[in-house]
């Protein structure tokens, strides 16, 4: 695997824009370039693009299809959906310990217990 230095990666990011194109240049995967960016602390060129995200939301509100928006901004369809979801949804609340405990404790209904006992009794009788 070819070595890519931080300065080379910054230069290539300006030239090729995407991790996939940089990876093609070196003959390695997009994921490998992504890992190098994270290792060197280099943010994605497209991350946190508020003007673009606002334009995407405006187009979506006017009725444009997600496919058309993705084509216009040269994004993937799933990425476009993610941007719409993240930009328009209110922030999620963190679960408290009390509410998390309620979700994890599941009580069995008495009807299910009696059904299980009946099945065991039936199996014993058959043997």
GROMACS .gro file of C-alpha atoms in nm:
model
  127
    1UNK     CA    1   0.000   0.000   0.000
    2UNK     CA    2   0.147   0.337  -0.097
    3UNK     CA    3   0.221   0.582   0.181
    4UNK     CA    4   0.025   0.905   0.172
    5UNK     CA    5   0.150   1.189   0.389
    6UNK     CA    6  -0.070   1.453   0.548
    7UNK     CA    7   0.051   1.724   0.309
    8UNK     CA    8  -0.006   1.501   0.005
    9UNK     CA    9  -0.353   1.417   0.128
   10UNK     CA   10  -0.440   1.785   0.174
   11UNK     CA   11  -0.311   1.866  -0.175
   12UNK     CA   12  -0.498   1.575  -0.332
   13UNK     CA   13  -0.816   1.664  -0.147
   14UNK     CA   14  -0.811   2.010  -0.306
   15UNK     CA   15  -0.743   1.861  -0.649
   16UNK     CA   16  -0.971   1.554  -0.655
   17UNK     CA   17  -1.233   1.657  -0.395
   18UNK     CA   18  -1.346   1.305  -0.293
   19UNK     CA   19  -1.190   1.015  -0.108
   20UNK     CA   20  -1.287   0.780  -0.392
   21UNK     CA   21  -1.099   0.983  -0.654
   22UNK     CA   22  -0.791   1.011  -0.429
   23UNK     CA   23  -0.806   0.635  -0.371
   24UNK     CA   24  -0.821   0.572  -0.745
   25UNK     CA   25  -0.508   0.784  -0.789
   26UNK     CA   26  -0.314   0.565  -0.543
   27UNK     CA   27  -0.486   0.238  -0.626
   28UNK     CA   28  -0.640   0.200  -0.280
   29UNK     CA   29  -0.995   0.208  -0.152
   30UNK     CA   30  -1.206   0.505  -0.054
   31UNK     CA   31  -1.226   0.362   0.298
   32UNK     CA   32  -0.845   0.361   0.330
   33UNK     CA   33  -0.833   0.729   0.236
   34UNK     CA   34  -1.112   0.801   0.484
   35UNK     CA   35  -0.914   0.628   0.760
   36UNK     CA   36  -0.604   0.830   0.672
   37UNK     CA   37  -0.804   1.153   0.687
   38UNK     CA   38  -0.931   1.058   1.032
   39UNK     CA   39  -0.579   0.960   1.142
   40UNK     CA   40  -0.433   1.295   1.031
   41UNK     CA   41  -0.734   1.493   1.161
   42UNK     CA   42  -0.833   1.626   0.819
   43UNK     CA   43  -1.206   1.701   0.788
   44UNK     CA   44  -1.401   1.595   0.482
   45UNK     CA   45  -1.423   1.857   0.213
   46UNK     CA   46  -1.802   1.829   0.203
   47UNK     CA   47  -1.872   1.791   0.575
   48UNK     CA   48  -2.065   2.069   0.738
   49UNK     CA   49  -2.161   2.254   0.422
   50UNK     CA   50  -2.449   2.465   0.556
   51UNK     CA   51  -2.515   2.662   0.234
   52UNK     CA   52  -2.547   2.345   0.029
   53UNK     CA   53  -2.763   2.178   0.294
   54UNK     CA   54  -2.995   2.478   0.305
   55UNK     CA   55  -3.029   2.472  -0.074
   56UNK     CA   56  -3.111   2.100  -0.057
   57UNK     CA   57  -3.384   2.163   0.202
   58UNK     CA   58  -3.526   2.452  -0.003
   59UNK     CA   59  -3.541   2.237  -0.317
   60UNK     CA   60  -3.706   1.955  -0.125
   61UNK     CA   61  -3.965   2.193   0.023
   62UNK     CA   62  -4.047   2.315  -0.329
   63UNK     CA   63  -4.121   1.957  -0.432
   64UNK     CA   64  -3.802   1.849  -0.611
   65UNK     CA   65  -3.731   1.477  -0.603
   66UNK     CA   66  -3.441   1.345  -0.398
   67UNK     CA   67  -3.293   1.192  -0.714
   68UNK     CA   68  -3.291   1.531  -0.890
   69UNK     CA   69  -3.135   1.700  -0.587
   70UNK     CA   70  -2.867   1.430  -0.565
   71UNK     CA   71  -2.782   1.475  -0.933
   72UNK     CA   72  -2.760   1.854  -0.903
   73UNK     CA   73  -2.523   1.845  -0.605
   74UNK     CA   74  -2.337   1.533  -0.722
   75UNK     CA   75  -2.430   1.337  -0.410
   76UNK     CA   76  -2.555   0.985  -0.362
   77UNK     CA   77  -2.926   0.939  -0.301
   78UNK     CA   78  -2.873   0.795   0.051
   79UNK     CA   79  -2.644   1.085   0.140
   80UNK     CA   80  -2.908   1.330   0.019
   81UNK     CA   81  -3.173   1.161   0.235
   82UNK     CA   82  -2.934   1.176   0.534
   83UNK     CA   83  -2.873   1.549   0.483
   84UNK     CA   84  -3.248   1.616   0.463
   85UNK     CA   85  -3.314   1.409   0.773
   86UNK     CA   86  -3.032   1.560   0.981
   87UNK     CA   87  -3.098   1.917   0.873
   88UNK     CA   88  -3.473   1.917   0.927
   89UNK     CA   89  -3.510   1.696   1.237
   90UNK     CA   90  -3.496   1.844   1.586
   91UNK     CA   91  -3.211   1.711   1.803
   92UNK     CA   92  -3.290   1.388   1.986
   93UNK     CA   93  -3.312   1.383   2.364
   94UNK     CA   94  -3.076   1.159   2.555
   95UNK     CA   95  -3.238   0.874   2.746
   96UNK     CA   96  -3.224   0.899   3.122
   97UNK     CA   97  -3.131   0.604   3.340
   98UNK     CA   98  -3.490   0.573   3.459
   99UNK     CA   99  -3.641   0.558   3.109
  100UNK     CA  100  -3.366   0.320   2.990
  101UNK     CA  101  -3.443   0.086   3.280
  102UNK     CA  102  -3.811   0.084   3.187
  103UNK     CA  103  -3.728  -0.013   2.830
  104UNK     CA  104  -3.502  -0.302   2.930
  105UNK     CA  105  -3.730  -0.463   3.187
  106UNK     CA  106  -3.987  -0.677   3.013
  107UNK     CA  107  -4.259  -0.847   3.212
  108UNK     CA  108  -4.405  -1.171   3.087
  109UNK     CA  109  -4.777  -1.198   3.083
  110UNK     CA  110  -4.937  -1.474   3.293
  111UNK     CA  111  -5.098  -1.622   2.981
  112UNK     CA  112  -4.758  -1.690   2.824
  113UNK     CA  113  -4.631  -1.862   3.139
  114UNK     CA  114  -4.929  -2.094   3.157
  115UNK     CA  115  -4.891  -2.179   2.787
  116UNK     CA  116  -4.528  -2.270   2.842
  117UNK     CA  117  -4.621  -2.491   3.140
  118UNK     CA  118  -4.887  -2.667   2.933
  119UNK     CA  119  -4.633  -2.743   2.659
  120UNK     CA  120  -4.389  -2.891   2.911
  121UNK     CA  121  -4.664  -3.102   3.064
  122UNK     CA  122  -4.771  -3.225   2.721
  123UNK     CA  123  -4.413  -3.325   2.633
  124UNK     CA  124  -4.377  -3.520   2.960
  125UNK     CA  125  -4.701  -3.710   2.894
  126UNK     CA  126  -4.589  -3.809   2.545
  127UNK     CA  127  -4.265  -3.965   2.670
   0.00000   0.00000   0.00000
